[in-house]
């Protein structure tokens, strides 16, 4: 994160991390094993 120069991108990443910590909401995602089994 220290080397990331785009402040807007850094803010979005930090916001997403905080949202994950507070809400336990991961969005639209599947466990890796489900993806592997589908292929």
PDB file of N, CA and C in Angstrom:
ATOM      1  N   UNK A   1       0.821  -1.195   0.000  1.00  0.00           N
ATOM      2  CA  UNK A   1       0.000   0.000   0.000  1.00  0.00           C
ATOM      3  C   UNK A   1       0.863   1.257   0.000  1.00  0.00           C
ATOM      4  N   UNK A   2       2.023   1.182   0.586  1.00  0.00           N
ATOM      5  CA  UNK A   2       2.876   2.374   0.658  1.00  0.00           C
ATOM      6  C   UNK A   2       3.322   2.830  -0.730  1.00  0.00           C
ATOM      7  N   UNK A   3       3.528   1.866  -1.637  1.00  0.00           N
ATOM      8  CA  UNK A   3       4.020   2.218  -2.971  1.00  0.00           C
ATOM      9  C   UNK A   3       2.900   2.608  -3.926  1.00  0.00           C
ATOM     10  N   UNK A   4       1.653   2.385  -3.533  1.00  0.00           N
ATOM     11  CA  UNK A   4       0.522   2.742  -4.387  1.00  0.00           C
ATOM     12  C   UNK A   4       0.363   4.260  -4.403  1.00  0.00           C
ATOM     13  N   UNK A   5       0.498   4.854  -5.577  1.00  0.00           N
ATOM     14  CA  UNK A   5       0.477   6.314  -5.686  1.00  0.00           C
ATOM     15  C   UNK A   5      -0.909   6.873  -5.967  1.00  0.00           C
ATOM     16  N   UNK A   6      -1.795   6.042  -6.492  1.00  0.00           N
ATOM     17  CA  UNK A   6      -3.148   6.490  -6.823  1.00  0.00           C
ATOM     18  C   UNK A   6      -3.974   6.554  -5.539  1.00  0.00           C
ATOM     19  N   UNK A   7      -4.213   7.766  -5.043  1.00  0.00           N
ATOM     20  CA  UNK A   7      -4.923   7.943  -3.772  1.00  0.00           C
ATOM     21  C   UNK A   7      -6.362   7.452  -3.846  1.00  0.00           C
ATOM     22  N   UNK A   8      -6.969   7.610  -4.991  1.00  0.00           N
ATOM     23  CA  UNK A   8      -8.358   7.151  -5.149  1.00  0.00           C
ATOM     24  C   UNK A   8      -8.440   5.626  -5.042  1.00  0.00           C
ATOM     25  N   UNK A   9      -7.509   4.940  -5.687  1.00  0.00           N
ATOM     26  CA  UNK A   9      -7.471   3.476  -5.619  1.00  0.00           C
ATOM     27  C   UNK A   9      -7.189   3.019  -4.193  1.00  0.00           C
ATOM     28  N   UNK A  10      -6.257   3.688  -3.529  1.00  0.00           N
ATOM     29  CA  UNK A  10      -5.921   3.347  -2.150  1.00  0.00           C
ATOM     30  C   UNK A  10      -7.138   3.517  -1.241  1.00  0.00           C
ATOM     31  N   UNK A  11      -7.888   4.587  -1.437  1.00  0.00           N
ATOM     32  CA  UNK A  11      -9.082   4.837  -0.628  1.00  0.00           C
ATOM     33  C   UNK A  11     -10.125   3.746  -0.851  1.00  0.00           C
ATOM     34  N   UNK A  12     -10.302   3.319  -2.106  1.00  0.00           N
ATOM     35  CA  UNK A  12     -11.271   2.263  -2.399  1.00  0.00           C
ATOM     36  C   UNK A  12     -10.860   0.941  -1.762  1.00  0.00           C
ATOM     37  N   UNK A  13      -9.582   0.623  -1.815  1.00  0.00           N
ATOM     38  CA  UNK A  13      -9.082  -0.618  -1.214  1.00  0.00           C
ATOM     39  C   UNK A  13      -9.282  -0.595   0.292  1.00  0.00           C
ATOM     40  N   UNK A  14      -8.910   0.518   0.930  1.00  0.00           N
ATOM     41  CA  UNK A  14      -9.061   0.627   2.382  1.00  0.00           C
ATOM     42  C   UNK A  14     -10.528   0.574   2.796  1.00  0.00           C
ATOM     43  N   UNK A  15     -11.402   1.204   2.009  1.00  0.00           N
ATOM     44  CA  UNK A  15     -12.837   1.162   2.293  1.00  0.00           C
ATOM     45  C   UNK A  15     -13.350  -0.273   2.230  1.00  0.00           C
ATOM     46  N   UNK A  16     -12.915  -1.009   1.214  1.00  0.00           N
ATOM     47  CA  UNK A  16     -13.355  -2.403   1.052  1.00  0.00           C
ATOM     48  C   UNK A  16     -12.867  -3.272   2.209  1.00  0.00           C
ATOM     49  N   UNK A  17     -11.634  -3.071   2.639  1.00  0.00           N
ATOM     50  CA  UNK A  17     -11.090  -3.838   3.764  1.00  0.00           C
ATOM     51  C   UNK A  17     -11.873  -3.540   5.033  1.00  0.00           C
ATOM     52  N   UNK A  18     -12.162  -2.265   5.277  1.00  0.00           N
ATOM     53  CA  UNK A  18     -12.936  -1.899   6.465  1.00  0.00           C
ATOM     54  C   UNK A  18     -14.339  -2.494   6.408  1.00  0.00           C
ATOM     55  N   UNK A  19     -14.929  -2.507   5.238  1.00  0.00           N
ATOM     56  CA  UNK A  19     -16.270  -3.080   5.086  1.00  0.00           C
ATOM     57  C   UNK A  19     -16.246  -4.576   5.395  1.00  0.00           C
ATOM     58  N   UNK A  20     -15.222  -5.265   4.934  1.00  0.00           N
ATOM     59  CA  UNK A  20     -15.089  -6.692   5.224  1.00  0.00           C
ATOM     60  C   UNK A  20     -14.925  -6.938   6.715  1.00  0.00           C
ATOM     61  N   UNK A  21     -14.129  -6.103   7.376  1.00  0.00           N
ATOM     62  CA  UNK A  21     -13.896  -6.266   8.811  1.00  0.00           C
ATOM     63  C   UNK A  21     -15.164  -6.018   9.617  1.00  0.00           C
ATOM     64  N   UNK A  22     -15.955  -5.048   9.204  1.00  0.00           N
ATOM     65  CA  UNK A  22     -17.133  -4.658   9.979  1.00  0.00           C
ATOM     66  C   UNK A  22     -18.374  -5.477   9.653  1.00  0.00           C
ATOM     67  N   UNK A  23     -18.593  -5.781   8.389  1.00  0.00           N
ATOM     68  CA  UNK A  23     -19.850  -6.393   7.965  1.00  0.00           C
ATOM     69  C   UNK A  23     -19.746  -7.878   7.648  1.00  0.00           C
ATOM     70  N   UNK A  24     -18.549  -8.381   7.488  1.00  0.00           N
ATOM     71  CA  UNK A  24     -18.347  -9.757   7.027  1.00  0.00           C
ATOM     72  C   UNK A  24     -19.073 -10.008   5.708  1.00  0.00           C
ATOM     73  N   UNK A  25     -19.162  -8.980   4.874  1.00  0.00           N
ATOM     74  CA  UNK A  25     -19.828  -9.092   3.577  1.00  0.00           C
ATOM     75  C   UNK A  25     -18.758  -9.151   2.491  1.00  0.00           C
ATOM     76  N   UNK A  26     -18.663 -10.295   1.830  1.00  0.00           N
ATOM     77  CA  UNK A  26     -17.623 -10.485   0.837  1.00  0.00           C
ATOM     78  C   UNK A  26     -18.106 -10.256  -0.589  1.00  0.00           C
ATOM     79  N   UNK A  27     -19.351  -9.865  -0.755  1.00  0.00           N
ATOM     80  CA  UNK A  27     -19.864  -9.632  -2.096  1.00  0.00           C
ATOM     81  C   UNK A  27     -20.179 -10.937  -2.801  1.00  0.00           C
ATOM     82  N   UNK A  28     -20.093 -10.922  -4.103  1.00  0.00           N
ATOM     83  CA  UNK A  28     -20.402 -12.095  -4.910  1.00  0.00           C
ATOM     84  C   UNK A  28     -19.140 -12.929  -5.060  1.00  0.00           C
ATOM     85  N   UNK A  29     -18.968 -13.897  -4.179  1.00  0.00           N
ATOM     86  CA  UNK A  29     -17.772 -14.732  -4.244  1.00  0.00           C
ATOM     87  C   UNK A  29     -18.132 -16.165  -3.881  1.00  0.00           C
ATOM     88  N   UNK A  30     -17.297 -17.084  -4.317  1.00  0.00           N
ATOM     89  CA  UNK A  30     -17.478 -18.499  -4.016  1.00  0.00           C
ATOM     90  C   UNK A  30     -16.173 -19.030  -3.439  1.00  0.00           C
ATOM     91  N   UNK A  31     -16.274 -20.050  -2.609  1.00  0.00           N
ATOM     92  CA  UNK A  31     -15.036 -20.682  -2.139  1.00  0.00           C
ATOM     93  C   UNK A  31     -14.256 -21.241  -3.325  1.00  0.00           C
ATOM     94  N   UNK A  32     -12.958 -21.269  -3.216  1.00  0.00           N
ATOM     95  CA  UNK A  32     -12.096 -21.716  -4.316  1.00  0.00           C
ATOM     96  C   UNK A  32     -12.432 -23.143  -4.724  1.00  0.00           C
ATOM     97  N   UNK A  33     -12.721 -24.017  -3.774  1.00  0.00           N
ATOM     98  CA  UNK A  33     -12.988 -25.416  -4.112  1.00  0.00           C
ATOM     99  C   UNK A  33     -14.207 -25.553  -5.012  1.00  0.00           C
ATOM    100  N   UNK A  34     -15.204 -24.669  -4.898  1.00  0.00           N
ATOM    101  CA  UNK A  34     -16.366 -24.727  -5.789  1.00  0.00           C
ATOM    102  C   UNK A  34     -15.960 -24.411  -7.223  1.00  0.00           C
ATOM    103  N   UNK A  35     -15.102 -23.463  -7.391  1.00  0.00           N
ATOM    104  CA  UNK A  35     -14.649 -23.075  -8.728  1.00  0.00           C
ATOM    105  C   UNK A  35     -13.832 -24.205  -9.348  1.00  0.00           C
ATOM    106  N   UNK A  36     -12.977 -24.834  -8.547  1.00  0.00           N
ATOM    107  CA  UNK A  36     -12.141 -25.927  -9.042  1.00  0.00           C
ATOM    108  C   UNK A  36     -13.007 -27.112  -9.453  1.00  0.00           C
ATOM    109  N   UNK A  37     -14.024 -27.427  -8.656  1.00  0.00           N
ATOM    110  CA  UNK A  37     -14.890 -28.564  -8.966  1.00  0.00           C
ATOM    111  C   UNK A  37     -15.727 -28.328 -10.218  1.00  0.00           C
ATOM    112  N   UNK A  38     -16.017 -27.073 -10.526  1.00  0.00           N
ATOM    113  CA  UNK A  38     -16.841 -26.755 -11.685  1.00  0.00           C
ATOM    114  C   UNK A  38     -16.079 -26.959 -12.993  1.00  0.00           C
ATOM    115  N   UNK A  39     -14.763 -26.964 -12.943  1.00  0.00           N
ATOM    116  CA  UNK A  39     -13.956 -27.077 -14.176  1.00  0.00           C
ATOM    117  C   UNK A  39     -13.594 -28.477 -14.493  1.00  0.00           C
TER     118      UNK A  39
END
